[in-house]
PDB file of C-alpha atoms in Angstrom:
ATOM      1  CA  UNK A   1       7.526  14.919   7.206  1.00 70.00           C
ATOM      2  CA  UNK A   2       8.366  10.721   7.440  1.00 74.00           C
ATOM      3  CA  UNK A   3       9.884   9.690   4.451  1.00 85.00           C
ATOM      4  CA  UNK A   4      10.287   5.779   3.701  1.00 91.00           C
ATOM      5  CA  UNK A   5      13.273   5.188   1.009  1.00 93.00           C
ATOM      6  CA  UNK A   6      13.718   1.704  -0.706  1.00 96.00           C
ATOM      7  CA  UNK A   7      16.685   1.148  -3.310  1.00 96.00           C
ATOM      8  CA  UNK A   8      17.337   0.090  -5.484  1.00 97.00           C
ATOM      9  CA  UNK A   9      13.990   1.530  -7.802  1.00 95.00           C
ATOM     10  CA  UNK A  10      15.008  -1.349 -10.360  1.00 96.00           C
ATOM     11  CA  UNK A  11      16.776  -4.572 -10.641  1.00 97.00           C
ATOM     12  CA  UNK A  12      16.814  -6.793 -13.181  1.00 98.00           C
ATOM     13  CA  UNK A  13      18.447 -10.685 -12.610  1.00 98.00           C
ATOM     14  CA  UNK A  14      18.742 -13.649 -14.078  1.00 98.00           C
ATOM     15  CA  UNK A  15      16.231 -16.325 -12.712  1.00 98.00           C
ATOM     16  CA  UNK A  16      18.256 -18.294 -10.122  1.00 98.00           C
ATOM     17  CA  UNK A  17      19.915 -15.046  -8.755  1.00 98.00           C
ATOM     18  CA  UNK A  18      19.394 -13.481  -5.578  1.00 98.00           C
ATOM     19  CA  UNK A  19      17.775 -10.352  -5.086  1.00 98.00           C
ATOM     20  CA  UNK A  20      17.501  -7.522  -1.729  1.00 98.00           C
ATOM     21  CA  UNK A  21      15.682  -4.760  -1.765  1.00 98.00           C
ATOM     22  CA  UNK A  22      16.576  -2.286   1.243  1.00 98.00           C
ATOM     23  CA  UNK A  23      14.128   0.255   3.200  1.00 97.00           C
ATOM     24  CA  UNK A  24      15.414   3.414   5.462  1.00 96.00           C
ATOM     25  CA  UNK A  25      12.839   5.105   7.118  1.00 94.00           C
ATOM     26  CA  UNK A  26      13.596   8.942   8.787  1.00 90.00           C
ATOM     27  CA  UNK A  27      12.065   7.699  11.651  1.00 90.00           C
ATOM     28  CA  UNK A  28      11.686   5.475  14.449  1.00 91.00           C
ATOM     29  CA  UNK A  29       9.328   3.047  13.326  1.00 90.00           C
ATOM     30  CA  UNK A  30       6.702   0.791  15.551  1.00 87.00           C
ATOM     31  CA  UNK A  31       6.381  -1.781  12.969  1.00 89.00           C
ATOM     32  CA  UNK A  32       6.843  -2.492   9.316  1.00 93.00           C
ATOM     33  CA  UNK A  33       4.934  -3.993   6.697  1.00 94.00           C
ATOM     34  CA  UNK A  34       5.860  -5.530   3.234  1.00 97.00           C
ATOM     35  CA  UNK A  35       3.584  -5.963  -0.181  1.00 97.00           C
ATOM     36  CA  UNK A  36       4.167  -6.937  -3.497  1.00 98.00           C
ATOM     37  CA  UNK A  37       2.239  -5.627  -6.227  1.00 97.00           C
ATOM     38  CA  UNK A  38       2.156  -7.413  -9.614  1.00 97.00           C
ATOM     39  CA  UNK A  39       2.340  -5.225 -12.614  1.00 94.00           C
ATOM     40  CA  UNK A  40      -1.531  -3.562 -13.208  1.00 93.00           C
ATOM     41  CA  UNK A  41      -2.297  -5.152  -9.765  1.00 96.00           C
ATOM     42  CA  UNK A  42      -3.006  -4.041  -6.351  1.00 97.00           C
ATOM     43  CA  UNK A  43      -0.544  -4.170  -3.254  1.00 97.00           C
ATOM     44  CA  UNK A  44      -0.929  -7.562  -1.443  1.00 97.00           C
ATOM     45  CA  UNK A  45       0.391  -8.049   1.831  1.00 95.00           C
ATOM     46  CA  UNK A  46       3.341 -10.372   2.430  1.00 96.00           C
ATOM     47  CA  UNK A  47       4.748  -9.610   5.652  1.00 94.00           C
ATOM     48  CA  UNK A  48       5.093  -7.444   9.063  1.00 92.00           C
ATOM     49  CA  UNK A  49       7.826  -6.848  11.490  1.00 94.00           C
ATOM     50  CA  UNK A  50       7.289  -5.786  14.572  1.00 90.00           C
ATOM     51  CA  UNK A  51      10.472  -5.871  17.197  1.00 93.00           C
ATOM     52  CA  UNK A  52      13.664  -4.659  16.515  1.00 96.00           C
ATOM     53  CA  UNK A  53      15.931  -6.569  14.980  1.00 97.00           C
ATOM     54  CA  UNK A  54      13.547  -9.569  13.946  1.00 97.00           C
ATOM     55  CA  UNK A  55      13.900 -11.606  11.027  1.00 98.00           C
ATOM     56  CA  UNK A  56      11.013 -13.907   9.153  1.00 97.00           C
ATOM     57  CA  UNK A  57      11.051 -15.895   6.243  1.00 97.00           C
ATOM     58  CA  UNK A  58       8.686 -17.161   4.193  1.00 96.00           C
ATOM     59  CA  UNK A  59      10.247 -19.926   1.796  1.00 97.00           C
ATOM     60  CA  UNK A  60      12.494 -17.739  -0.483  1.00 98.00           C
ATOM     61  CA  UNK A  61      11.513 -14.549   1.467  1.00 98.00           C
ATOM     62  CA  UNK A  62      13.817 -13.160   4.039  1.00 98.00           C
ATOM     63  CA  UNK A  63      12.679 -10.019   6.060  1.00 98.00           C
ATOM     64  CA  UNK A  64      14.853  -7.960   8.302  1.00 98.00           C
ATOM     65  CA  UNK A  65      14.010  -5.378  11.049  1.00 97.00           C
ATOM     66  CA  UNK A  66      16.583  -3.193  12.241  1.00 97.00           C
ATOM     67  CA  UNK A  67      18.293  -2.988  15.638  1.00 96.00           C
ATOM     68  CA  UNK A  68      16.683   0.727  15.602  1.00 95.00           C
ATOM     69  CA  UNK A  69      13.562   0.130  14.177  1.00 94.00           C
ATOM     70  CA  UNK A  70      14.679   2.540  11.099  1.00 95.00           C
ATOM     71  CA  UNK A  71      15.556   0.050   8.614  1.00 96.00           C
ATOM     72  CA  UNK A  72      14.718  -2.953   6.716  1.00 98.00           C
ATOM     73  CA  UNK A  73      15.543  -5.459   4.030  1.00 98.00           C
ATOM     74  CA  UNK A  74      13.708  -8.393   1.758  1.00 98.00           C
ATOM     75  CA  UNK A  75      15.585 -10.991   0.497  1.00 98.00           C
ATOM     76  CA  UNK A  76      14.949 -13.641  -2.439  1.00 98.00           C
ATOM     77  CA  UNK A  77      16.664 -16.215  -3.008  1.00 98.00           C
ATOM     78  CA  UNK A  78      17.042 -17.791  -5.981  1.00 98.00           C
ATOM     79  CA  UNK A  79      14.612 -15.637  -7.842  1.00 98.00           C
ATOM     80  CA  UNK A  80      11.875 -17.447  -9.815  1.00 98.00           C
ATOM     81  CA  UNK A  81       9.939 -15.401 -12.994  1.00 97.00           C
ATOM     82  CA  UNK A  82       7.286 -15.766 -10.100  1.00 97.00           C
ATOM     83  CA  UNK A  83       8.642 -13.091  -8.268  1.00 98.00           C
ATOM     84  CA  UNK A  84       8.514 -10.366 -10.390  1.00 98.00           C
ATOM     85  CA  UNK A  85       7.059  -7.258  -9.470  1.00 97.00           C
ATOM     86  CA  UNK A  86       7.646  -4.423  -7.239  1.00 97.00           C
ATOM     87  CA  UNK A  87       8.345  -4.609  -3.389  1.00 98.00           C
ATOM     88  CA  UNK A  88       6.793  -1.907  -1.184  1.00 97.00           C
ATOM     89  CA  UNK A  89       7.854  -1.182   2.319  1.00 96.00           C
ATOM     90  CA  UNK A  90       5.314   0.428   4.826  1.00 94.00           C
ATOM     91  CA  UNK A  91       5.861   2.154   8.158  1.00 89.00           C
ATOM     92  CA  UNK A  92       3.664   3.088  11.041  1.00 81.00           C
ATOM     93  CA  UNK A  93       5.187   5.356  13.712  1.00 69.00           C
ATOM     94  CA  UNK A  94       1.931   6.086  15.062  1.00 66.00           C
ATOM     95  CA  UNK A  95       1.839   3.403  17.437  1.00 59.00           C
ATOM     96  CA  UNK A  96      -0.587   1.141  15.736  1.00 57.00           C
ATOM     97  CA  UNK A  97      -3.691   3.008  16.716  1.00 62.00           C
ATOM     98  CA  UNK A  98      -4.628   3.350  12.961  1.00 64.00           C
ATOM     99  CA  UNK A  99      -2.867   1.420  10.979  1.00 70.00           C
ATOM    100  CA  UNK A 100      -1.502   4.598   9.278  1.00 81.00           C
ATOM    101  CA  UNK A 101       1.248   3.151   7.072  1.00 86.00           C
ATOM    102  CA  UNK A 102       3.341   5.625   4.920  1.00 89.00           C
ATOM    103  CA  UNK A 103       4.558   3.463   1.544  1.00 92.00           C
ATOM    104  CA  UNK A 104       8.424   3.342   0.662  1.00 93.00           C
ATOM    105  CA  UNK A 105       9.050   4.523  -2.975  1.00 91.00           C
ATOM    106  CA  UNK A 106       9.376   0.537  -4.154  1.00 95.00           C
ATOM    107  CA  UNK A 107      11.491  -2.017  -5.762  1.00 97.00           C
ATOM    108  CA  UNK A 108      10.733  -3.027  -9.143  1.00 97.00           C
ATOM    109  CA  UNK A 109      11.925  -6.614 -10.004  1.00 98.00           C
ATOM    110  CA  UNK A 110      12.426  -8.159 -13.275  1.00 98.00           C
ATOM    111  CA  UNK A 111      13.658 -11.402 -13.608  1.00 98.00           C
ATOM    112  CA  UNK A 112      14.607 -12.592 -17.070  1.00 96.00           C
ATOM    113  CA  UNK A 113      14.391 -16.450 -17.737  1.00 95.00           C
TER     114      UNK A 113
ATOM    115  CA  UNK B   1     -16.712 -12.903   0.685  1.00 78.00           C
ATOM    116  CA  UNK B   2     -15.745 -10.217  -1.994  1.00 84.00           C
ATOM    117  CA  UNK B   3     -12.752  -8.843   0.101  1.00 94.00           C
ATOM    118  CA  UNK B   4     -12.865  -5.277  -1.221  1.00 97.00           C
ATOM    119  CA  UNK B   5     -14.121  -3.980  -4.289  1.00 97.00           C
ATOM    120  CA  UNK B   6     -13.840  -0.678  -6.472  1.00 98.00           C
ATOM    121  CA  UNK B   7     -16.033   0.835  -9.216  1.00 97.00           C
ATOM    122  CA  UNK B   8     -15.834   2.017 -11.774  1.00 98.00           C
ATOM    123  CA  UNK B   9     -12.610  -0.068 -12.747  1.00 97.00           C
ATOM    124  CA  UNK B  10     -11.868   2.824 -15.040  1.00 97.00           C
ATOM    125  CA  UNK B  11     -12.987   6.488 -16.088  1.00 97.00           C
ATOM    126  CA  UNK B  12     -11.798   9.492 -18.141  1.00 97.00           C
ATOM    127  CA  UNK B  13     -12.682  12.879 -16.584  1.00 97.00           C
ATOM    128  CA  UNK B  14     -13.175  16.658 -18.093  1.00 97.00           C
ATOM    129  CA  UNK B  15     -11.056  18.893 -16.285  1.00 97.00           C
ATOM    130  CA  UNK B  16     -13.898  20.729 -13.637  1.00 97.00           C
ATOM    131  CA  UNK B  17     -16.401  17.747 -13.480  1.00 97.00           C
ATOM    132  CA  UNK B  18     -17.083  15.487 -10.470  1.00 96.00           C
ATOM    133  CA  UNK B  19     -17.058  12.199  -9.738  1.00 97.00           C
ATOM    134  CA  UNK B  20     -17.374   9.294  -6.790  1.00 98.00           C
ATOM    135  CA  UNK B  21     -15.169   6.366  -6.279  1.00 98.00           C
ATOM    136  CA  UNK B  22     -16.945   3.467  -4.783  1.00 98.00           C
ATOM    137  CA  UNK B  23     -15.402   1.330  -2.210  1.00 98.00           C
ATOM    138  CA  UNK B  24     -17.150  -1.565  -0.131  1.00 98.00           C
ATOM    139  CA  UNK B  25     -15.791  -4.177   1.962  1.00 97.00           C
ATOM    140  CA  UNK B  26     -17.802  -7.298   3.486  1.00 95.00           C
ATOM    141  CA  UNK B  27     -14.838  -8.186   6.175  1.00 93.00           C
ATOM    142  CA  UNK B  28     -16.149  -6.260   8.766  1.00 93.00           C
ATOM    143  CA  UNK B  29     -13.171  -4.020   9.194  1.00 93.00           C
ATOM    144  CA  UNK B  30     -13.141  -0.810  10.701  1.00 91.00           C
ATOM    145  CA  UNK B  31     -10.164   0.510   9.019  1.00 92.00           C
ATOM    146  CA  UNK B  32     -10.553   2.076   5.838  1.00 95.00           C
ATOM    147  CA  UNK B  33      -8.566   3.954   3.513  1.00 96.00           C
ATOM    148  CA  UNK B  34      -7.797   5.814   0.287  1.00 98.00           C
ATOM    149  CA  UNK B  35      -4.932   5.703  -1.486  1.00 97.00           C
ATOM    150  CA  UNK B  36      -2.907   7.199  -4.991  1.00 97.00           C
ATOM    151  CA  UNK B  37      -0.605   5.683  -6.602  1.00 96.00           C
ATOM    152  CA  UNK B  38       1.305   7.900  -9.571  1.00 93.00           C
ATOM    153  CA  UNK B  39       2.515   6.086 -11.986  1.00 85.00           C
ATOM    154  CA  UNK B  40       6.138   4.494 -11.474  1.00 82.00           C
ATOM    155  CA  UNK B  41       5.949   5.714  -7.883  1.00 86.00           C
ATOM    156  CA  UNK B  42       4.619   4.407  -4.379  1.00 89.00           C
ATOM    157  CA  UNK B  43       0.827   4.929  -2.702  1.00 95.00           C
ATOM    158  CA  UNK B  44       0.249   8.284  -0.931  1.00 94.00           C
ATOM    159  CA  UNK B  45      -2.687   7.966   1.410  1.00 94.00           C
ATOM    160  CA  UNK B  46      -5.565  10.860   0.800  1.00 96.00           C
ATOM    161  CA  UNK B  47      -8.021   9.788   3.667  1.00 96.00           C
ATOM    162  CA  UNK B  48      -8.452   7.326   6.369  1.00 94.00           C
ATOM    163  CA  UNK B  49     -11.368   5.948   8.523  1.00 94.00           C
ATOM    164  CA  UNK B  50     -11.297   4.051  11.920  1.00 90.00           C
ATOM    165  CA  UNK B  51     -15.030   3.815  11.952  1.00 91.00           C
ATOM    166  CA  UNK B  52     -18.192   4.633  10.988  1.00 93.00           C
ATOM    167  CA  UNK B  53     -18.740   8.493  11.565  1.00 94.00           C
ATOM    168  CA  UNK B  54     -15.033   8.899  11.429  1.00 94.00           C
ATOM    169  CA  UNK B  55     -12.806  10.346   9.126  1.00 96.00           C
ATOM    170  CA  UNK B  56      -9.718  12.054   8.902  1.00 93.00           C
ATOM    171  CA  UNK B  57      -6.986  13.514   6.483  1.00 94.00           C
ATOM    172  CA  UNK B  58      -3.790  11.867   5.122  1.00 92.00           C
ATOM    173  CA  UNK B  59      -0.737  13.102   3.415  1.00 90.00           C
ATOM    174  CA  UNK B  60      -2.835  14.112   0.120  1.00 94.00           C
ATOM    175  CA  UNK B  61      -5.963  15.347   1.090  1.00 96.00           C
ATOM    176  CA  UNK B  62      -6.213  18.411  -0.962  1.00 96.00           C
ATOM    177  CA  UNK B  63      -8.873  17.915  -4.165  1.00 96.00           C
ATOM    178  CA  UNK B  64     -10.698  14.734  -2.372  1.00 98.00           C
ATOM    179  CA  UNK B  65     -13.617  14.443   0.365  1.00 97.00           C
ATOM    180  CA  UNK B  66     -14.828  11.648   2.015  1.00 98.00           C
ATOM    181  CA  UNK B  67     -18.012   9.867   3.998  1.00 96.00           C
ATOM    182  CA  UNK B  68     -18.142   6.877   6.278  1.00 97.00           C
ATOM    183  CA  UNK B  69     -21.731   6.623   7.043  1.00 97.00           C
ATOM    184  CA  UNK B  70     -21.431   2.739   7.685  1.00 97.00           C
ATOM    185  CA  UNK B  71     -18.422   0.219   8.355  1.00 96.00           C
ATOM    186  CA  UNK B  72     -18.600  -1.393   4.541  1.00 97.00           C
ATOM    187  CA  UNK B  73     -18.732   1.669   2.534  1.00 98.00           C
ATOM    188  CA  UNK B  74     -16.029   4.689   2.275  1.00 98.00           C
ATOM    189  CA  UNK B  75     -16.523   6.744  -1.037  1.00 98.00           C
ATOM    190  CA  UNK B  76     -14.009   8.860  -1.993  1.00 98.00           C
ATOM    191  CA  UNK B  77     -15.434  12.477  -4.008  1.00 98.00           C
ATOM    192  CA  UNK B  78     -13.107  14.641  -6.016  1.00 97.00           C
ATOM    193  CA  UNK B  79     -14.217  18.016  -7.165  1.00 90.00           C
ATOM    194  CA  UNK B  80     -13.861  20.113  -9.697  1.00 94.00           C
ATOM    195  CA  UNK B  81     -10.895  17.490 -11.569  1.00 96.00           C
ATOM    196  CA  UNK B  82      -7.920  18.096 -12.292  1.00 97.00           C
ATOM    197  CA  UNK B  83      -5.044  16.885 -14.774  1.00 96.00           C
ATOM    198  CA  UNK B  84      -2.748  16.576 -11.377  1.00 96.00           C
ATOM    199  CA  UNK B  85      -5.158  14.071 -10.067  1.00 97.00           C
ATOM    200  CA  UNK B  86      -4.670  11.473 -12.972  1.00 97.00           C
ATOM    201  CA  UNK B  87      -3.902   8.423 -11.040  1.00 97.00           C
ATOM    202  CA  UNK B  88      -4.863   4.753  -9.869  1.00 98.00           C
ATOM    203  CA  UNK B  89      -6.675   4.963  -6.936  1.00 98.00           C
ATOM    204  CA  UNK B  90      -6.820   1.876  -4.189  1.00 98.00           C
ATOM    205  CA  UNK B  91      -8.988   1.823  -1.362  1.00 98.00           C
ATOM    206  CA  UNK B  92      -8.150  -0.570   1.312  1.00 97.00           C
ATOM    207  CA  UNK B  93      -9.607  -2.317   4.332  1.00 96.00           C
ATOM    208  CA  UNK B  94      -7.892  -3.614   7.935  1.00 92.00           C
ATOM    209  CA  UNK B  95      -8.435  -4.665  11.373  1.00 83.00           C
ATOM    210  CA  UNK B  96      -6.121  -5.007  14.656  1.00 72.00           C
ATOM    211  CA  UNK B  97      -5.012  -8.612  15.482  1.00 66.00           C
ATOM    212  CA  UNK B  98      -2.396  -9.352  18.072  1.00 60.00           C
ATOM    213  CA  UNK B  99      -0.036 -10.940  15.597  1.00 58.00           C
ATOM    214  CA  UNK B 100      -0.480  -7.583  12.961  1.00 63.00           C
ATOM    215  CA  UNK B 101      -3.199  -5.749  10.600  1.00 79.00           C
ATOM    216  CA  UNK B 102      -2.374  -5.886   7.397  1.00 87.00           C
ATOM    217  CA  UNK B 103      -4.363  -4.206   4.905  1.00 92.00           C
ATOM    218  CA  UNK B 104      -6.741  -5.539   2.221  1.00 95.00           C
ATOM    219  CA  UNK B 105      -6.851  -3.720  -1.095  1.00 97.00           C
ATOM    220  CA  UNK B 106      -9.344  -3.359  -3.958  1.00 98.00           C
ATOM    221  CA  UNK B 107      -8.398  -4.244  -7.541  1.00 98.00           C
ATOM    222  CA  UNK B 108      -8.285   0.140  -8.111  1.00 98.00           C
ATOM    223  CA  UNK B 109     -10.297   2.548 -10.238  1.00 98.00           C
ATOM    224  CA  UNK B 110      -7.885   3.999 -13.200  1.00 97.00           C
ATOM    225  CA  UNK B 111      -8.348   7.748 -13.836  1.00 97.00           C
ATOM    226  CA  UNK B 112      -7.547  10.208 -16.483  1.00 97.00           C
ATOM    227  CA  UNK B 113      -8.259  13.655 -16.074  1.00 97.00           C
ATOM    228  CA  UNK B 114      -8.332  15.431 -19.404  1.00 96.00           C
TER     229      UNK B 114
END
C-alpha cells in the first residue's frame, strides 16, 4: 500500500539553528498537507501544497513540493523553543474527493535554549 | 464554536469490554474521520465519513465500527478490547474549499486496554 516516509524521526538543535524535515511518498501525490503537533496535543494544520514544484512560506516556515509530486520538505529557520514539536506530512492520491490523507511517520523537534 | 470535541478525554479498558468514543463538530463539515495514533509513531486512519449516512473503511478498520446518523456526530465503537488497541484516538472534521481542506482535530480520548 502508500507509504509516506519523513526523516529524520528526531533532531535536536540549538535555538537559532535551522532545521528540515524531508517527506517521500511511494506515490504520485495530488496534494500535500503539513501539521504540527505539540507534545500531548493534537495535529494542527499548518500548510498544503498543491502543484508540483510549489513553494510557501509562512514567516520561518518554508514548504516544498516536488517537481513529481512525490516529495516534500519544511524548513525553519532560525529555530525558536516555539517550534518544538513534531512535523507530520500528509498525502492524498485520491484526487481530493475525500480528503483521505495518509500521515508520514513524523519529525520530532527539540530545540534546546 | 467548539471546533471539535472528544469524550471521554481518557479511559482504562478490561480486555473484552466495550466502549464508544464521542466525537461532535459544530462547523458544519461533512468530512469526518477517525484516527490512531501509537505512541512515538504517526496517525493511521480507522474510518472516514463524507456525509451523513455514509461511511467507509480506512487503513485500520479491524476492531472498530462506526455511525454517521447526522453531519455533527461520528462515534467510533470498539468491541470486545484489546491490549493492541491501546492508543490516542483523534477524530477530525473538514470541508472542500478551492484554496485546500485541511482538517480540524479534537483534543483525543487516551486509552489503555488492560
Amino acid at each position: 500500500g502508500q507509504q509516506v516516509m519523513q526523516i529524520p524521526q528526531y533532531q535536536h538543535v540549538q535555538e537559532g539553528e535551522d532545521f528540515t524535515t524531508y517527506c517521500n511518498s511511494s506515490t504520485t501525490l495530488s496534494n500535500i498537507q503539513w501539521y504540527k503537533q505539540r507534545p500531548g496535543g493534537h495535529p494542527v494544520f499548518l500548510i498544503q501544497l498543491v502543484k508540483s514544484g510549489e513553494v510557501k512560506k509562512q514567516k520561518r516556515l518554508t514548504f516544498q513540493f516536488g517537481e513529481a509530486k512525490k516529495n516534500s520538505s519544511l524548513h525553519i529557520t532560525a529555530t525558536q523553543t516555539t517550534d518544538v514539536g513534531t512535523y507530520f506530512c500528509a498525502g492524498d492520491n485520491y484526487g481530493g474527493a475525500t480528503n483521505k490523507l495518509i500521515f508520514g511517520t513524523g519529525t520530532l523537534l527539540a530545540v534546546q535554549p | 464554536n467548539a471546533g471539535v470535541t472528544q469524550t471521554p478525554k481518557f479511559r482504562i479498558l478490561k480486555i473484552g469490554q466495550s466502549m464508544t468514543l464521542q466525537c461532535a463538530q459544530d462547523m458544519n463539515h461533512n468530512y469526518m474521520y477517525w484516527y490512531r495514533q501509537d505512541p512515538g509513531m504517526g496517525l493511521k486512519l480507522i474510518y472516514y465519513s463524507v456525509g451523513a449516512g455514509i461511511t467507509d473503511k480506512g487503513e485500520v478498520p479491524n476492531g472498530y465500527n462506526v455511525s454517521r446518523s447526522t453531519t455533527e456526530d461520528f462515534p467510533l465503537r470498539l468491541e470486545l478490547a484489546a491490549p493492541s488497541q491501546t492508543s490516542v484516538y483523534f477524530c477530525a472534521s473538514s470541508y472542500w474549499q478551492r484554496e485546500g481542506y485541511e482538517q480540524y482535530f479534537g483534543p483525543g480520548t487516551r486509552l489503555t486496554v488492560t
